[in-house]
PDB file of C-alpha atoms in Angstrom:
ATOM      1  CA  MET A1382      88.623  75.538  66.311  1.00  0.00           C
ATOM      2  CA  ILE A1383      85.199  76.959  67.188  1.00  0.00           C
ATOM      3  CA  ALA A1384      84.702  78.245  63.643  1.00  0.00           C
ATOM      4  CA  ALA A1385      85.776  74.881  62.190  1.00  0.00           C
ATOM      5  CA  ALA A1386      83.326  72.989  64.423  1.00  0.00           C
ATOM      6  CA  VAL A1387      80.369  75.267  63.656  1.00  0.00           C
ATOM      7  CA  SER A1388      81.127  75.416  59.923  1.00  0.00           C
ATOM      8  CA  GLY A1389      81.527  71.636  59.773  1.00  0.00           C
ATOM      9  CA  ILE A1390      78.105  71.093  61.331  1.00  0.00           C
ATOM     10  CA  ALA A1391      76.555  73.664  58.965  1.00  0.00           C
ATOM     11  CA  THR A1392      78.099  71.893  55.958  1.00  0.00           C
ATOM     12  CA  GLN A1393      76.701  68.509  57.016  1.00  0.00           C
ATOM     13  CA  LEU A1394      73.216  69.923  57.618  1.00  0.00           C
ATOM     14  CA  ASN A1395      73.355  71.795  54.290  1.00  0.00           C
ATOM     15  CA  HIS A1396      74.122  68.539  52.424  1.00  0.00           C
ATOM     16  CA  SER A1397      71.103  66.917  54.031  1.00  0.00           C
ATOM     17  CA  LEU A1398      68.745  69.862  53.415  1.00  0.00           C
ATOM     18  CA  ARG A1399      69.807  70.228  49.751  1.00  0.00           C
ATOM     19  CA  ARG A1400      69.224  66.499  49.181  1.00  0.00           C
ATOM     20  CA  THR A1401      65.847  66.450  50.947  1.00  0.00           C
ATOM     21  CA  PHE A1402      64.406  69.687  49.514  1.00  0.00           C
ATOM     22  CA  LYS A1403      66.092  69.280  46.100  1.00  0.00           C
ATOM     23  CA  VAL A1404      67.668  72.736  46.037  1.00  0.00           C
ATOM     24  CA  GLY A1405      71.060  73.787  44.686  1.00  0.00           C
ATOM     25  CA  GLU A1406      71.796  76.514  47.206  1.00  0.00           C
ATOM     26  CA  ASP A1407      72.874  76.352  50.821  1.00  0.00           C
ATOM     27  CA  LEU A1408      69.942  76.782  53.178  1.00  0.00           C
ATOM     28  CA  VAL A1409      72.058  77.037  56.361  1.00  0.00           C
ATOM     29  CA  VAL A1410      74.135  80.175  56.901  1.00  0.00           C
ATOM     30  CA  VAL A1411      76.525  80.676  59.794  1.00  0.00           C
ATOM     31  CA  SER A1412      75.676  84.224  60.808  1.00  0.00           C
ATOM     32  CA  ASN A1413      74.310  86.512  63.480  1.00  0.00           C
ATOM     33  CA  LEU A1414      70.639  87.268  63.038  1.00  0.00           C
ATOM     34  CA  THR A1415      70.983  91.008  63.460  1.00  0.00           C
ATOM     35  CA  GLU A1416      73.535  93.717  62.851  1.00  0.00           C
ATOM     36  CA  PRO A1417      74.662  95.875  65.794  1.00  0.00           C
ATOM     37  CA  ASP A1418      72.100  98.505  64.686  1.00  0.00           C
ATOM     38  CA  GLY A1419      69.281  95.937  65.053  1.00  0.00           C
ATOM     39  CA  ASN A1420      68.625  95.320  61.346  1.00  0.00           C
ATOM     40  CA  LEU A1421      68.427  91.760  60.015  1.00  0.00           C
ATOM     41  CA  VAL A1422      71.730  90.578  58.522  1.00  0.00           C
ATOM     42  CA  ALA A1423      71.511  90.681  54.702  1.00  0.00           C
ATOM     43  CA  GLN A1424      72.260  86.991  53.988  1.00  0.00           C
ATOM     44  CA  VAL A1425      69.877  85.661  56.653  1.00  0.00           C
ATOM     45  CA  PRO A1426      66.345  86.148  55.208  1.00  0.00           C
ATOM     46  CA  ASN A1427      64.740  82.917  53.998  1.00  0.00           C
ATOM     47  CA  LYS A1428      67.534  80.761  55.431  1.00  0.00           C
ATOM     48  CA  LEU A1429      68.257  78.646  58.476  1.00  0.00           C
ATOM     49  CA  ALA A1430      70.619  80.818  60.505  1.00  0.00           C
ATOM     50  CA  LEU A1431      73.144  79.011  62.683  1.00  0.00           C
ATOM     51  CA  PHE A1432      74.802  81.080  65.372  1.00  0.00           C
ATOM     52  CA  LEU A1433      76.673  80.719  68.632  1.00  0.00           C
ATOM     53  CA  VAL A1434      74.668  81.531  71.757  1.00  0.00           C
ATOM     54  CA  ASN A1435      77.175  80.585  74.453  1.00  0.00           C
ATOM     55  CA  ILE A1436      80.549  78.970  75.147  1.00  0.00           C
ATOM     56  CA  GLU A1437      80.913  76.862  78.284  1.00  0.00           C
ATOM     57  CA  LYS A1438      83.857  75.054  79.808  1.00  0.00           C
ATOM     58  CA  ASP A1439      83.209  71.312  79.869  1.00  0.00           C
ATOM     59  CA  THR A1440      82.978  70.046  83.450  1.00  0.00           C
ATOM     60  CA  MET A1441      85.169  66.986  83.005  1.00  0.00           C
ATOM     61  CA  PRO A1442      87.855  66.537  85.705  1.00  0.00           C
ATOM     62  CA  TYR A1443      90.778  68.917  85.375  1.00  0.00           C
ATOM     63  CA  ARG A1444      94.135  67.504  84.372  1.00  0.00           C
ATOM     64  CA  PRO A1445      96.822  70.080  85.294  1.00  0.00           C
ATOM     65  CA  SER A1446      99.388  69.327  82.612  1.00  0.00           C
ATOM     66  CA  ALA A1447     100.608  66.790  80.120  1.00  0.00           C
ATOM     67  CA  LEU A1448     104.126  65.502  79.504  1.00  0.00           C
ATOM     68  CA  SER A1449     105.647  64.700  76.144  1.00  0.00           C
ATOM     69  CA  HIS A1450     109.095  63.223  75.587  1.00  0.00           C
ATOM     70  CA  ALA A1451     111.262  65.992  74.100  1.00  0.00           C
ATOM     71  CA  GLY A1452     114.506  63.970  73.736  1.00  0.00           C
ATOM     72  CA  LEU A1453     117.886  64.470  75.399  1.00  0.00           C
ATOM     73  CA  GLY A1454     116.551  63.332  78.761  1.00  0.00           C
ATOM     74  CA  ARG A1455     113.925  66.127  78.913  1.00  0.00           C
ATOM     75  CA  ALA A1456     110.148  66.096  78.773  1.00  0.00           C
ATOM     76  CA  GLY A1457     108.052  69.029  77.628  1.00  0.00           C
ATOM     77  CA  ILE A1458     105.287  70.221  79.943  1.00  0.00           C
ATOM     78  CA  SER A1459     102.132  71.690  78.456  1.00  0.00           C
ATOM     79  CA  GLN A1460      98.736  72.589  79.802  1.00  0.00           C
ATOM     80  CA  ALA A1461      96.014  70.026  79.283  1.00  0.00           C
ATOM     81  CA  PRO A1462      93.691  70.855  76.387  1.00  0.00           C
ATOM     82  CA  GLY A1463      90.559  72.829  77.230  1.00  0.00           C
ATOM     83  CA  HIS A1464      87.255  71.154  76.424  1.00  0.00           C
ATOM     84  CA  LEU A1465      84.321  73.359  75.505  1.00  0.00           C
ATOM     85  CA  ASN A1466      80.608  73.037  74.998  1.00  0.00           C
ATOM     86  CA  LEU A1467      79.084  75.354  72.416  1.00  0.00           C
ATOM     87  CA  VAL A1468      75.418  76.299  72.609  1.00  0.00           C
ATOM     88  CA  LEU A1469      74.131  76.728  69.059  1.00  0.00           C
ATOM     89  CA  MET A1470      70.845  78.148  67.790  1.00  0.00           C
ATOM     90  CA  PHE A1471      69.268  77.135  64.491  1.00  0.00           C
ATOM     91  CA  ALA A1472      66.636  79.744  63.589  1.00  0.00           C
ATOM     92  CA  ALA A1473      64.441  79.617  60.478  1.00  0.00           C
ATOM     93  CA  THR A1474      64.127  83.163  59.175  1.00  0.00           C
ATOM     94  CA  LEU A1475      61.265  82.583  56.753  1.00  0.00           C
ATOM     95  CA  SER A1476      58.091  84.557  57.315  1.00  0.00           C
ATOM     96  CA  GLY A1477      54.672  85.240  55.892  1.00  0.00           C
ATOM     97  CA  SER A1478      53.583  82.643  53.348  1.00  0.00           C
ATOM     98  CA  ASN A1479      56.964  80.853  53.759  1.00  0.00           C
ATOM     99  CA  TYR A1480      56.299  80.121  57.436  1.00  0.00           C
ATOM    100  CA  PRO A1481      55.386  76.450  56.751  1.00  0.00           C
ATOM    101  CA  GLU A1482      58.803  76.082  55.065  1.00  0.00           C
ATOM    102  CA  ALA A1483      60.435  77.421  58.243  1.00  0.00           C
ATOM    103  CA  LEU A1484      58.715  74.677  60.210  1.00  0.00           C
ATOM    104  CA  LYS A1485      59.940  72.076  57.682  1.00  0.00           C
ATOM    105  CA  PHE A1486      63.544  73.333  58.038  1.00  0.00           C
ATOM    106  CA  ILE A1487      63.369  73.128  61.825  1.00  0.00           C
ATOM    107  CA  SER A1488      61.744  69.668  61.716  1.00  0.00           C
ATOM    108  CA  HIS A1489      64.406  68.442  59.316  1.00  0.00           C
ATOM    109  CA  THR A1490      67.170  69.858  61.537  1.00  0.00           C
ATOM    110  CA  ILE A1491      65.806  68.050  64.591  1.00  0.00           C
ATOM    111  CA  GLY A1492      65.469  64.800  62.631  1.00  0.00           C
ATOM    112  CA  PHE A1493      68.967  65.136  61.182  1.00  0.00           C
ATOM    113  CA  PHE A1494      70.645  65.531  64.580  1.00  0.00           C
ATOM    114  CA  GLN A1495      68.416  62.874  66.154  1.00  0.00           C
ATOM    115  CA  SER A1496      69.581  60.352  63.565  1.00  0.00           C
ATOM    116  CA  ARG A1497      73.193  61.543  63.657  1.00  0.00           C
ATOM    117  CA  PRO A1498      74.048  62.953  67.105  1.00  0.00           C
ATOM    118  CA  VAL A1499      77.803  62.227  66.835  1.00  0.00           C
ATOM    119  CA  PHE A1500      80.196  63.521  64.197  1.00  0.00           C
ATOM    120  CA  GLU A1501      83.587  61.841  64.044  1.00  0.00           C
ATOM    121  CA  HIS A1502      86.078  61.063  61.296  1.00  0.00           C
ATOM    122  CA  GLN A1503      84.524  57.661  60.513  1.00  0.00           C
ATOM    123  CA  ASN A1504      81.106  59.119  59.628  1.00  0.00           C
ATOM    124  CA  THR A1505      82.313  62.606  58.640  1.00  0.00           C
ATOM    125  CA  PRO A1506      85.678  62.290  56.815  1.00  0.00           C
ATOM    126  CA  GLU A1507      85.722  66.012  56.009  1.00  0.00           C
ATOM    127  CA  LEU A1508      85.635  66.932  59.718  1.00  0.00           C
ATOM    128  CA  ASP A1509      88.552  69.197  60.601  1.00  0.00           C
ATOM    129  CA  PRO A1510      91.501  66.955  61.586  1.00  0.00           C
ATOM    130  CA  ARG A1511      91.986  68.920  64.826  1.00  0.00           C
ATOM    131  CA  ILE A1512      88.506  67.838  65.973  1.00  0.00           C
ATOM    132  CA  ASP A1513      88.187  64.336  67.390  1.00  0.00           C
ATOM    133  CA  LYS A1514      84.430  64.167  67.889  1.00  0.00           C
ATOM    134  CA  LEU A1515      81.398  66.465  68.139  1.00  0.00           C
ATOM    135  CA  MET A1516      78.209  65.435  69.925  1.00  0.00           C
ATOM    136  CA  LEU A1517      74.965  67.386  69.647  1.00  0.00           C
ATOM    137  CA  ASP A1518      72.126  67.259  72.166  1.00  0.00           C
ATOM    138  CA  ILE A1519      68.936  69.268  71.969  1.00  0.00           C
ATOM    139  CA  GLU A1520      68.711  71.810  74.794  1.00  0.00           C
ATOM    140  CA  ASN A1521      65.357  72.438  76.466  1.00  0.00           C
ATOM    141  CA  LEU A1522      64.446  75.950  77.561  1.00  0.00           C
ATOM    142  CA  SER A1523      61.404  77.081  79.475  1.00  0.00           C
ATOM    143  CA  ILE A1524      59.184  79.707  77.819  1.00  0.00           C
ATOM    144  CA  SER A1525      60.604  82.273  80.229  1.00  0.00           C
ATOM    145  CA  ASP A1526      64.233  81.359  79.426  1.00  0.00           C
ATOM    146  CA  LEU A1527      63.442  81.308  75.723  1.00  0.00           C
ATOM    147  CA  SER A1528      61.872  84.760  75.972  1.00  0.00           C
ATOM    148  CA  ASN A1529      64.943  86.063  77.807  1.00  0.00           C
ATOM    149  CA  LEU A1530      67.273  84.541  75.206  1.00  0.00           C
ATOM    150  CA  TRP A1531      65.426  86.102  72.285  1.00  0.00           C
ATOM    151  CA  GLY A1532      65.410  89.420  74.173  1.00  0.00           C
ATOM    152  CA  VAL A1533      69.194  89.227  74.534  1.00  0.00           C
ATOM    153  CA  LEU A1534      69.513  88.329  70.852  1.00  0.00           C
ATOM    154  CA  GLY A1535      67.618  91.510  69.999  1.00  0.00           C
ATOM    155  CA  GLY A1536      65.020  89.856  67.853  1.00  0.00           C
ATOM    156  CA  LYS A1537      61.489  88.601  67.772  1.00  0.00           C
ATOM    157  CA  TYR A1538      61.002  84.864  68.189  1.00  0.00           C
ATOM    158  CA  MET A1539      61.467  82.723  65.081  1.00  0.00           C
ATOM    159  CA  PRO A1540      60.987  78.975  64.787  1.00  0.00           C
ATOM    160  CA  SER A1541      64.206  77.677  66.273  1.00  0.00           C
ATOM    161  CA  VAL A1542      65.939  74.901  68.112  1.00  0.00           C
ATOM    162  CA  LEU A1543      68.834  75.089  70.550  1.00  0.00           C
ATOM    163  CA  TYR A1544      71.610  72.482  70.693  1.00  0.00           C
ATOM    164  CA  ARG A1545      74.550  71.880  72.984  1.00  0.00           C
ATOM    165  CA  MET A1546      77.581  70.776  70.969  1.00  0.00           C
ATOM    166  CA  ARG A1547      80.045  68.985  73.224  1.00  0.00           C
ATOM    167  CA  MET A1548      83.768  68.387  73.089  1.00  0.00           C
ATOM    168  CA  VAL A1549      85.311  71.153  71.076  1.00  0.00           C
ATOM    169  CA  THR A1550      88.916  70.891  72.240  1.00  0.00           C
ATOM    170  CA  ILE A1551      91.211  73.883  72.373  1.00  0.00           C
ATOM    171  CA  ASP A1552      94.892  72.924  72.546  1.00  0.00           C
ATOM    172  CA  SER A1553      97.508  75.544  71.803  1.00  0.00           C
ATOM    173  CA  GLY A1554     100.207  72.878  71.771  1.00  0.00           C
ATOM    174  CA  GLN A1555     102.625  75.303  73.398  1.00  0.00           C
ATOM    175  CA  LEU A1556     105.083  74.028  75.970  1.00  0.00           C
ATOM    176  CA  SER A1557     105.060  75.802  79.308  1.00  0.00           C
ATOM    177  CA  GLY A1558     108.264  74.222  80.607  1.00  0.00           C
ATOM    178  CA  GLN A1559     110.601  71.248  80.673  1.00  0.00           C
ATOM    179  CA  ALA A1560     111.325  68.569  83.237  1.00  0.00           C
ATOM    180  CA  PRO A1561     113.810  65.699  83.464  1.00  0.00           C
ATOM    181  CA  TYR A1562     112.533  62.660  81.603  1.00  0.00           C
ATOM    182  CA  VAL A1563     112.866  59.368  83.478  1.00  0.00           C
ATOM    183  CA  ALA A1564     112.207  56.266  81.422  1.00  0.00           C
ATOM    184  CA  GLN A1565     110.097  53.490  82.924  1.00  0.00           C
ATOM    185  CA  PRO A1566     112.385  50.642  84.086  1.00  0.00           C
ATOM    186  CA  LEU A1567     111.880  47.301  82.382  1.00  0.00           C
ATOM    187  CA  THR A1568     110.225  44.716  84.614  1.00  0.00           C
ATOM    188  CA  GLY A1569     110.330  40.972  84.412  1.00  0.00           C
ATOM    189  CA  VAL A1570     113.703  40.835  82.676  1.00  0.00           C
ATOM    190  CA  SER A1571     115.829  37.987  83.998  1.00  0.00           C
ATOM    191  CA  SER A1572     119.607  38.219  84.145  1.00  0.00           C
TER     192      SER A1572
END
């Protein structure tokens, strides 16, 4: 589900960037910036790298379980779906004389998500059917926090923007038990 959400967002941004900059290739790549040895990942140079920075549990009220009618007087019990927030980084990996292009990619990314902060099936028919809705909000970091983040990422700062993507739902759909099913009595029926 996480991969589907991140890839779906990358696809939508790629469509917009290709249209705006009149290029035939994808400009957004879903990838780490660096390999474990510290070298830049091969497909990242001169692209807008999109990568996961953090996964957080959404703080909505906890619902312990859900019931579904399983027939034969039994109801299936399953755990409530888990709702996640994903923190995503968009980093423009262009350097030298291409640096102004990096700033254009970042500006376009901010404008794209400002004009379209919600992705749902009505405005994004190709959104994975398991995803109901994705909402993106820009995330502000202080210079100190930004410095710490780039230190953890193992790289030097690049023009970038951080977003919180809300409501990625994880639901295994597995039943954890059964319980007797009691139908709701009809009310207001006269005899």
